[in-house]
Short mmCIF file of C-alpha atoms in Angstrom, two decimals:
data_model
loop_
_atom_site.label_atom_id
_atom_site.label_comp_id
_atom_site.label_asym_id
_atom_site.label_seq_id
_atom_site.Cartn_x
_atom_site.Cartn_y
_atom_site.Cartn_z
CA MET A 10 91.47 112.77 111.83
CA ALA A 11 87.82 113.31 111.15
CA GLN A 12 85.72 110.49 112.51
CA ASN A 13 84.11 108.13 110.07
CA GLU A 14 80.33 108.51 109.70
CA GLN A 15 78.35 105.29 109.93
CA GLN A 16 75.28 104.45 107.89
CA GLN A 17 72.95 101.46 107.46
CA ASP A 18 71.66 100.37 104.04
CA SER A 19 69.49 97.30 104.85
CA VAL A 20 66.53 96.54 102.58
CA ARG A 21 63.21 96.69 104.49
CA ASN A 22 60.18 94.45 104.11
CA ASN A 23 56.83 94.22 105.89
CA ASN A 24 56.97 90.44 106.13
CA SER A 25 57.13 88.99 109.64
CA ASN A 26 60.50 87.33 108.95
CA THR A 27 62.17 90.62 107.94
CA ASP A 28 64.27 91.15 111.09
CA ASN A 29 66.15 87.86 110.84
CA GLU A 30 66.72 88.19 107.12
CA LYS A 31 67.86 91.82 107.30
CA LYS A 32 70.76 90.88 109.63
CA LYS A 33 71.96 88.40 107.00
CA CYS A 34 71.91 90.97 104.19
CA CYS A 35 74.58 93.66 103.96
CA GLY A 36 73.36 95.23 100.72
CA CYS A 37 76.31 94.10 98.61
CA CYS A 38 75.81 92.91 95.04
CA SER A 39 75.13 89.23 95.73
CA CYS A 40 72.93 89.85 98.76
CA PHE A 41 71.00 92.49 96.85
CA LYS A 42 70.11 90.08 94.05
CA GLY A 43 69.31 87.25 96.46
CA TRP A 44 66.96 89.47 98.42
CA PHE A 45 64.87 90.44 95.42
CA ARG A 46 64.73 86.86 94.18
CA LEU A 47 63.29 85.92 97.56
CA ARG A 48 60.71 88.73 97.38
CA ARG A 49 59.73 87.74 93.84
CA ALA A 50 59.27 84.11 94.91
CA ARG A 51 57.01 85.17 97.78
CA SER A 52 54.93 87.46 95.55
CA GLN A 53 54.33 84.48 93.26
CA ASN A 54 53.45 82.22 96.24
CA VAL A 55 56.43 79.98 95.53
CA GLU A 56 57.65 78.05 98.54
CA SER A 57 61.30 78.76 99.29
CA PRO A 58 63.65 76.91 101.60
CA GLU A 59 64.81 78.61 104.80
CA ASN A 60 68.27 79.39 103.39
CA THR A 61 67.09 80.95 100.12
CA ILE A 62 69.21 84.06 100.55
CA GLU A 63 72.32 82.04 101.30
CA GLU A 64 71.66 79.70 98.36
CA ASP A 65 71.20 82.67 96.01
CA LEU A 66 74.47 84.04 97.29
CA GLU A 67 76.22 80.85 96.26
CA ILE A 68 74.52 80.77 92.86
CA GLU A 69 75.34 84.41 92.11
CA SER A 70 78.95 84.00 93.17
CA ASP A 71 79.70 80.95 91.00
CA GLU A 72 80.49 83.08 87.94
CA ASN A 73 82.36 85.81 89.79
CA HIS A 74 83.86 84.23 92.87
CA TYR A 75 87.55 84.46 93.71
CA LYS A 76 89.24 82.96 96.78
CA LYS A 77 92.79 82.99 98.09
CA ASP A 78 94.35 81.42 101.16
CA LEU A 79 95.55 83.93 103.76
CA SER A 80 96.77 81.56 106.45
CA ASP A 81 100.31 83.01 106.31
CA ILE A 82 99.48 86.72 106.67
CA HIS A 83 101.01 88.70 109.53
CA LEU A 84 101.60 92.26 110.72
CA GLY A 85 102.82 94.26 107.73
CA SER A 86 101.26 91.94 105.14
CA MET A 87 99.62 93.76 102.24
CA ILE A 88 97.24 92.16 99.78
CA PHE A 89 97.33 93.69 96.30
CA LEU A 90 94.30 93.05 94.07
CA THR A 91 94.04 94.16 90.46
CA GLY A 92 90.96 93.64 88.32
CA VAL A 93 88.32 95.10 86.03
CA THR A 94 84.67 95.85 86.73
CA GLU A 95 82.22 94.32 84.25
CA SER A 96 79.48 96.20 82.40
CA LYS A 97 76.77 94.75 84.68
CA CYS A 98 78.59 95.57 87.91
CA VAL A 99 76.42 97.41 90.43
CA ARG A 100 78.30 96.34 93.57
CA PHE A 101 81.07 93.94 94.50
CA ALA A 102 82.73 92.89 97.73
CA VAL A 103 86.18 91.99 99.03
CA ASN A 104 85.85 89.87 102.19
CA PHE A 105 88.37 88.70 104.76
CA LEU A 106 86.93 85.46 106.16
CA THR A 107 87.64 83.46 109.30
CA ALA A 108 87.52 79.67 109.64
CA THR A 109 84.11 79.95 111.32
CA GLY A 110 82.64 81.92 108.39
CA ASP A 111 82.69 85.33 110.05
CA ILE A 112 83.71 88.30 107.91
CA ALA A 113 86.46 90.24 109.66
CA PHE A 114 86.46 92.92 106.96
CA HIS A 115 83.90 93.56 104.24
CA PHE A 116 85.01 96.13 101.63
CA ASN A 117 82.00 96.83 99.41
CA PRO A 118 82.19 99.37 96.53
CA ARG A 119 78.67 100.31 95.44
CA LEU A 120 78.75 101.86 92.00
CA ASP A 121 75.04 102.64 92.04
CA ARG A 122 75.46 104.91 95.06
CA ARG A 123 79.12 105.89 94.56
CA ILE A 124 80.14 104.92 98.08
CA VAL A 125 82.33 102.22 99.60
CA VAL A 126 80.78 100.46 102.60
CA ARG A 127 82.99 98.81 105.21
CA ASN A 128 81.65 96.38 107.79
CA SER A 129 82.06 93.08 109.67
CA ARG A 130 79.74 90.09 110.11
CA VAL A 131 79.80 87.97 113.27
CA GLU A 132 77.66 84.85 113.70
CA GLY A 133 75.50 85.82 110.74
CA SER A 134 74.75 89.39 111.86
CA TRP A 135 76.15 92.55 110.28
CA ASP A 136 77.68 95.22 112.48
CA LYS A 137 77.50 99.00 111.96
CA GLU A 138 78.65 100.26 108.57
CA GLU A 139 81.32 102.82 107.82
CA CYS A 140 81.26 104.56 104.47
CA THR A 141 83.03 107.92 104.61
CA SER A 142 86.32 108.61 102.88
CA MET A 143 88.24 111.72 101.92
CA LEU A 144 89.18 110.08 98.64
CA LYS A 145 86.88 110.53 95.65
CA PHE A 146 84.94 107.40 94.64
CA GLY A 147 87.28 105.57 92.28
CA PHE A 148 85.32 102.73 90.64
CA SER A 149 83.59 102.81 87.23
CA LEU A 150 82.04 100.30 84.84
CA ASN A 151 84.47 98.43 82.56
CA LYS A 152 87.44 100.13 84.21
CA PRO A 153 90.55 98.57 85.77
CA PHE A 154 91.17 99.06 89.48
CA SER A 155 93.75 98.18 92.09
CA ILE A 156 93.06 97.69 95.78
CA GLY A 157 95.73 97.34 98.45
CA ILE A 158 94.81 96.21 101.97
CA LEU A 159 97.44 96.44 104.71
CA LEU A 160 97.28 94.70 108.09
CA THR A 161 98.63 96.89 110.91
CA THR A 162 98.60 96.44 114.68
CA SER A 163 95.11 97.89 115.12
CA GLU A 164 93.41 98.30 111.74
CA PHE A 165 93.17 97.55 108.04
CA MET A 166 94.49 100.32 105.81
CA VAL A 167 93.08 100.43 102.28
CA SER A 168 94.44 102.08 99.17
CA VAL A 169 92.58 102.45 95.87
CA ASP A 170 94.68 102.92 92.74
CA GLY A 171 97.73 103.63 94.88
CA LYS A 172 96.14 106.32 97.09
CA HIS A 173 95.17 105.91 100.73
CA HIS A 174 91.40 105.49 100.87
CA SER A 175 90.39 104.58 104.41
CA ALA A 176 91.21 102.76 107.62
CA TYR A 177 89.03 100.20 109.38
CA ALA A 178 89.69 99.21 113.01
CA TYR A 179 89.74 95.49 113.77
CA ARG A 180 86.46 94.15 115.14
CA ILE A 181 87.64 90.54 114.81
CA PRO A 182 91.27 89.63 115.65
CA MET A 183 93.65 89.66 112.70
CA ASN A 184 95.06 86.23 113.54
CA THR A 185 91.68 84.54 112.91
CA ILE A 186 91.63 85.50 109.20
CA THR A 187 92.11 82.52 106.86
CA THR A 188 90.71 83.41 103.42
CA LEU A 189 90.29 86.28 100.98
CA GLU A 190 87.08 86.25 98.94
CA VAL A 191 85.96 88.51 96.10
CA GLU A 192 82.33 88.39 94.99
CA GLY A 193 80.46 90.26 92.29
CA PRO A 194 80.70 91.14 88.58
CA VAL A 195 84.45 91.84 88.50
CA LYS A 196 87.36 90.02 86.91
CA ILE A 197 90.37 89.58 89.18
CA ASN A 198 93.56 89.66 87.15
CA ASP A 199 96.08 89.25 89.92
CA CYS A 200 96.38 88.90 93.69
CA LYS A 201 99.71 89.19 95.48
CA ILE A 202 100.70 89.23 99.13
CA LYS A 203 103.77 91.22 100.14
CA THR A 204 105.36 92.37 103.37
CA VAL A 205 105.78 96.15 103.37
CA LYS A 206 107.76 98.44 105.65
CA LYS A 207 105.76 101.57 104.87
CA TYR A 208 102.43 102.52 103.32
CA PRO A 209 101.84 103.89 100.77
CA ASP A 210 105.21 102.95 99.34
CA VAL A 211 105.76 105.71 96.76
CA PRO A 212 109.31 106.43 95.54
CA ILE A 213 110.51 109.84 96.65
CA HIS A 214 111.17 110.96 93.07
CA LYS A 215 107.48 110.47 92.20
CA LEU A 216 106.29 112.87 94.90
CA HIS A 217 105.79 116.61 94.48
CA HIS A 218 108.84 118.65 95.44
CA ILE A 219 107.77 121.98 96.92
CA ALA A 220 109.43 124.97 95.27
CA ILE A 221 111.34 127.61 97.20
CA ASP A 222 110.35 131.30 97.01
CA VAL A 223 107.97 130.96 94.02
CA ASP A 224 105.11 133.48 93.81
CA MET A 225 101.54 132.53 93.00
CA SER A 226 100.88 133.23 89.29
CA GLU A 227 97.84 133.43 87.03
CA GLU A 228 98.91 130.13 85.52
CA HIS A 229 98.77 128.46 88.94
CA LYS A 230 95.18 129.66 89.35
CA LYS A 231 94.14 127.84 86.16
CA HIS A 232 95.28 124.43 87.40
CA SER A 233 94.27 122.49 90.47
CA ILE A 234 96.06 119.70 92.30
CA ARG A 235 93.80 117.06 93.80
CA THR A 236 94.29 115.48 97.17
CA PRO A 237 95.78 113.46 98.72
CA PHE A 238 98.86 115.60 98.17
CA VAL A 239 102.30 114.71 99.50
CA GLY A 240 104.88 117.43 99.09
CA VAL A 241 108.58 116.96 99.83
CA LEU A 242 110.39 119.76 101.67
CA ALA A 243 113.92 119.18 100.39
CA HIS A 244 115.39 121.74 102.79
CA GLY A 245 113.05 121.06 105.70
CA PHE A 246 111.12 123.73 107.58
CA LYS A 247 113.40 126.04 109.54
CA THR A 248 112.84 128.74 112.12
CA GLY A 249 111.95 132.01 110.43
CA TRP A 250 110.48 130.34 107.34
CA GLN A 251 106.87 130.21 106.19
CA LEU A 252 104.92 127.67 104.15
CA GLU A 253 102.29 129.15 101.80
CA ILE A 254 99.31 127.12 100.56
CA TYR A 255 96.77 128.44 98.04
CA GLY A 256 93.60 126.64 97.06
CA LYS A 257 89.82 126.49 97.02
CA ILE A 258 87.29 124.82 99.32
CA LYS A 259 84.93 122.40 97.56
CA ILE A 260 81.22 123.24 97.33
CA LEU A 261 80.01 120.68 99.90
CA PRO A 262 82.99 120.07 102.16
CA GLN A 263 83.17 117.82 105.22
CA SER A 264 86.75 118.46 106.29
CA PHE A 265 90.36 118.66 105.23
CA TYR A 266 93.67 118.48 107.03
CA ILE A 267 97.26 119.61 106.61
CA ASN A 268 100.09 117.75 108.32
CA LEU A 269 103.70 118.75 108.72
CA GLN A 270 105.43 115.40 109.18
CA ASP A 271 108.79 113.65 109.20
CA GLY A 272 108.02 111.32 106.27
CA PRO A 273 105.60 110.82 103.37
CA GLN A 274 103.97 107.62 104.65
CA VAL A 275 100.68 107.00 106.44
CA TRP A 276 102.05 103.86 108.17
CA PRO A 277 104.09 103.50 110.30
CA HIS A 278 102.53 106.64 111.73
CA PRO A 279 104.90 109.58 111.14
CA GLU A 280 105.76 112.18 113.74
CA ILE A 281 103.48 115.18 113.12
CA PRO A 282 104.61 118.42 114.81
CA LEU A 283 101.54 120.22 113.43
CA HIS A 284 98.13 118.90 112.35
CA ILE A 285 95.57 121.46 111.08
CA ASN A 286 92.02 120.18 110.60
CA PRO A 287 89.04 122.41 109.65
CA ARG A 288 85.78 120.46 110.07
CA PHE A 289 82.55 121.71 108.54
CA ASN A 290 79.21 121.23 110.34
CA SER A 291 80.70 118.74 112.79
CA GLY A 292 80.39 120.60 116.09
CA VAL A 293 77.49 121.11 118.47
CA GLY A 294 74.44 122.24 116.53
CA GLY A 295 76.23 121.79 113.20
CA SER A 296 78.92 124.36 113.97
CA ASN A 297 82.30 124.49 112.25
CA ILE A 298 85.47 123.52 114.13
CA PHE A 299 89.09 124.46 113.45
CA VAL A 300 91.35 121.95 115.23
CA ARG A 301 95.11 121.99 115.80
CA ASN A 302 97.15 119.16 117.29
CA ALA A 303 100.38 117.14 117.09
CA TRP A 304 101.22 113.42 117.02
CA HIS A 305 104.26 112.42 119.08
CA ARG A 306 105.55 108.99 120.14
CA GLY A 307 102.39 107.14 119.21
CA ILE A 308 99.70 109.45 120.60
CA TRP A 309 97.83 112.66 119.81
CA LEU A 310 98.73 115.47 122.19
CA LYS A 311 96.46 118.15 123.67
CA GLU A 312 93.99 119.39 121.08
CA GLU A 313 93.39 123.08 120.55
CA ARG A 314 90.47 124.79 118.79
CA ALA A 315 90.46 128.23 117.23
CA PRO A 316 87.62 130.59 118.21
CA ILE A 317 87.13 131.66 114.58
CA PHE A 318 86.49 129.63 111.42
CA PRO A 319 87.73 131.48 108.31
CA PHE A 320 86.88 128.96 105.58
CA VAL A 321 83.87 129.30 103.25
CA PRO A 322 82.60 126.47 100.98
CA GLY A 323 83.30 127.16 97.31
CA SER A 324 85.72 130.00 98.07
CA PRO A 325 89.47 130.41 97.47
CA PHE A 326 91.83 130.75 100.44
CA SER A 327 95.45 131.33 101.32
CA LEU A 328 96.88 129.54 104.34
CA ILE A 329 100.33 130.34 105.69
CA ILE A 330 102.21 128.52 108.42
CA ARG A 331 105.02 130.43 110.09
CA MET A 332 107.61 128.81 112.36
CA ASP A 333 109.45 130.59 115.17
CA ARG A 334 111.39 129.40 118.23
CA GLN A 335 108.25 128.79 120.31
CA GLY A 336 106.04 127.08 117.75
CA TYR A 337 103.82 127.75 114.75
CA SER A 338 101.36 130.45 113.83
CA VAL A 339 98.61 129.87 111.25
CA TRP A 340 97.32 132.66 109.03
CA VAL A 341 94.30 132.43 106.71
CA ASP A 342 93.69 135.14 104.11
CA GLY A 343 96.18 137.40 105.87
CA LYS A 344 94.68 137.10 109.37
CA LEU A 345 96.11 135.25 112.35
CA THR A 346 93.83 132.34 113.27
CA GLY A 347 95.97 130.47 115.76
CA GLU A 348 99.30 129.93 117.46
CA PHE A 349 100.44 126.42 118.32
CA VAL A 350 103.22 126.17 120.89
CA PHE A 351 105.53 123.15 120.66
CA GLN A 352 104.09 120.43 122.91
CA SER A 353 106.92 118.26 124.26
CA LEU A 354 108.35 118.09 120.75
CA PRO A 355 112.03 118.57 119.94
CA VAL A 356 112.38 122.00 118.37
CA ASP A 357 114.92 120.69 115.89
CA MET A 358 112.65 117.89 114.63
CA THR A 359 113.16 117.49 110.89
CA ILE A 360 110.02 118.21 108.89
CA LYS A 361 110.40 116.47 105.56
CA CYS A 362 106.91 116.50 104.06
CA VAL A 363 103.55 118.20 103.86
CA TYR A 364 100.57 115.83 103.68
CA ILE A 365 97.23 117.36 102.59
CA GLN A 366 93.96 115.45 102.33
CA GLY A 367 90.28 116.31 102.11
CA ASP A 368 87.72 118.54 100.44
CA ILE A 369 89.94 121.17 98.82
CA LEU A 370 91.60 121.82 95.48
CA LEU A 371 95.18 123.08 95.61
CA ASN A 372 96.60 125.69 93.24
CA HIS A 373 100.06 126.45 94.58
CA ILE A 374 102.41 125.62 97.46
CA THR A 375 105.76 127.24 98.16
CA MET A 376 108.24 127.59 101.02
CA ARG A 377 109.65 131.03 101.78
CA ARG A 378 112.99 131.31 103.54
CA LYS A 379 111.99 134.49 105.29
CA ILE A 380 108.86 135.92 106.85
CA THR A 381 106.91 138.27 104.58
CA ASP A 382 105.14 140.75 106.85
CA THR A 383 102.52 141.48 104.19
CA TYR A 384 100.66 138.37 105.27
CA PHE A 385 100.55 139.11 108.97
CA GLN A 386 98.47 141.37 111.13
CA HIS A 387 99.63 142.07 114.67
CA LYS A 388 96.78 140.52 116.57
CA LYS A 389 96.56 137.54 118.87
CA GLU A 390 94.10 134.82 119.49
CA ARG A 391 93.08 132.94 122.56
CA CYS A 392 93.06 129.19 121.91
CA VAL A 393 90.48 126.92 123.45
CA ASN A 394 92.34 124.08 125.18
CA LEU A 395 90.53 120.78 125.48
#
């Protein structure tokens, strides 16, 4: 998966006490207001106590402060929050607190910047932020929202309005978490804790079922399917078949990926015989990278990179995956871009789903039960093995 970019959004001040105060402020809604109250007090030569920022935090959170005991959470626990943002909401935060007051996980939607910041705070100091996500920003003023946060063996997994949003690796052990806290101008309608066996838990009948042998039409070109997309392959993916995907790259893309996998879920991690991941401007010197890999028995296998990158921002594309007895071949706009030999994977592994996420719009997906030579040119590629 594409690595999460990390950014810092601390407010700066020329005062000599800035460094200590900046570590205490994460930039979330309550801290933001407390900071500017402190600056206004100083500009008016008003003496403020040492803990002004912390006191403002408490004052601001009185009206919009929700807490719930989490002492009984465990591996597989998922916290479901539903609520509504208020008209004055600029930012709000969902915090997982420890008994010592550390914040194991800080989930901070910022409506003014249309990003969601994720972080941790240990002994009063904020760590490095993470704020990238392949999911479009999903929070608006006066709009209902739902947030699901799952505790796995190594990370939090977060869904927004039922769609996987991001993952955040533990920086503080899960077993030290005691309390859930929500701060900011939002109204929490409900909070439930459930034990789940898979995530996201979407009934199979609500997923897209990929059609067999259906040509791309003009009508398909008029409509786009947003990601994340989970498509069910009712008849699997058999030797001699090809999967056809038609879509368009977004104007300012970062990356997207296509997985062939044995189930629709994100967790527990499915077996992935083929993972295709074009990454824009992420290589040395801002170069583009076209990665192929597979996930088997809990680990990523040996990564391969294609020597050519056929995707152009803002442009339509066709991507076709062909399966034979040795592995897969990937074709983009009718040209072979890579061959991926099975890597210690059972050839007869059942592929049940296609999972697509990232900066593309989809128009049409179909499975063909025979190879159509029109799409293939007889040329080979040398893969770069890492």
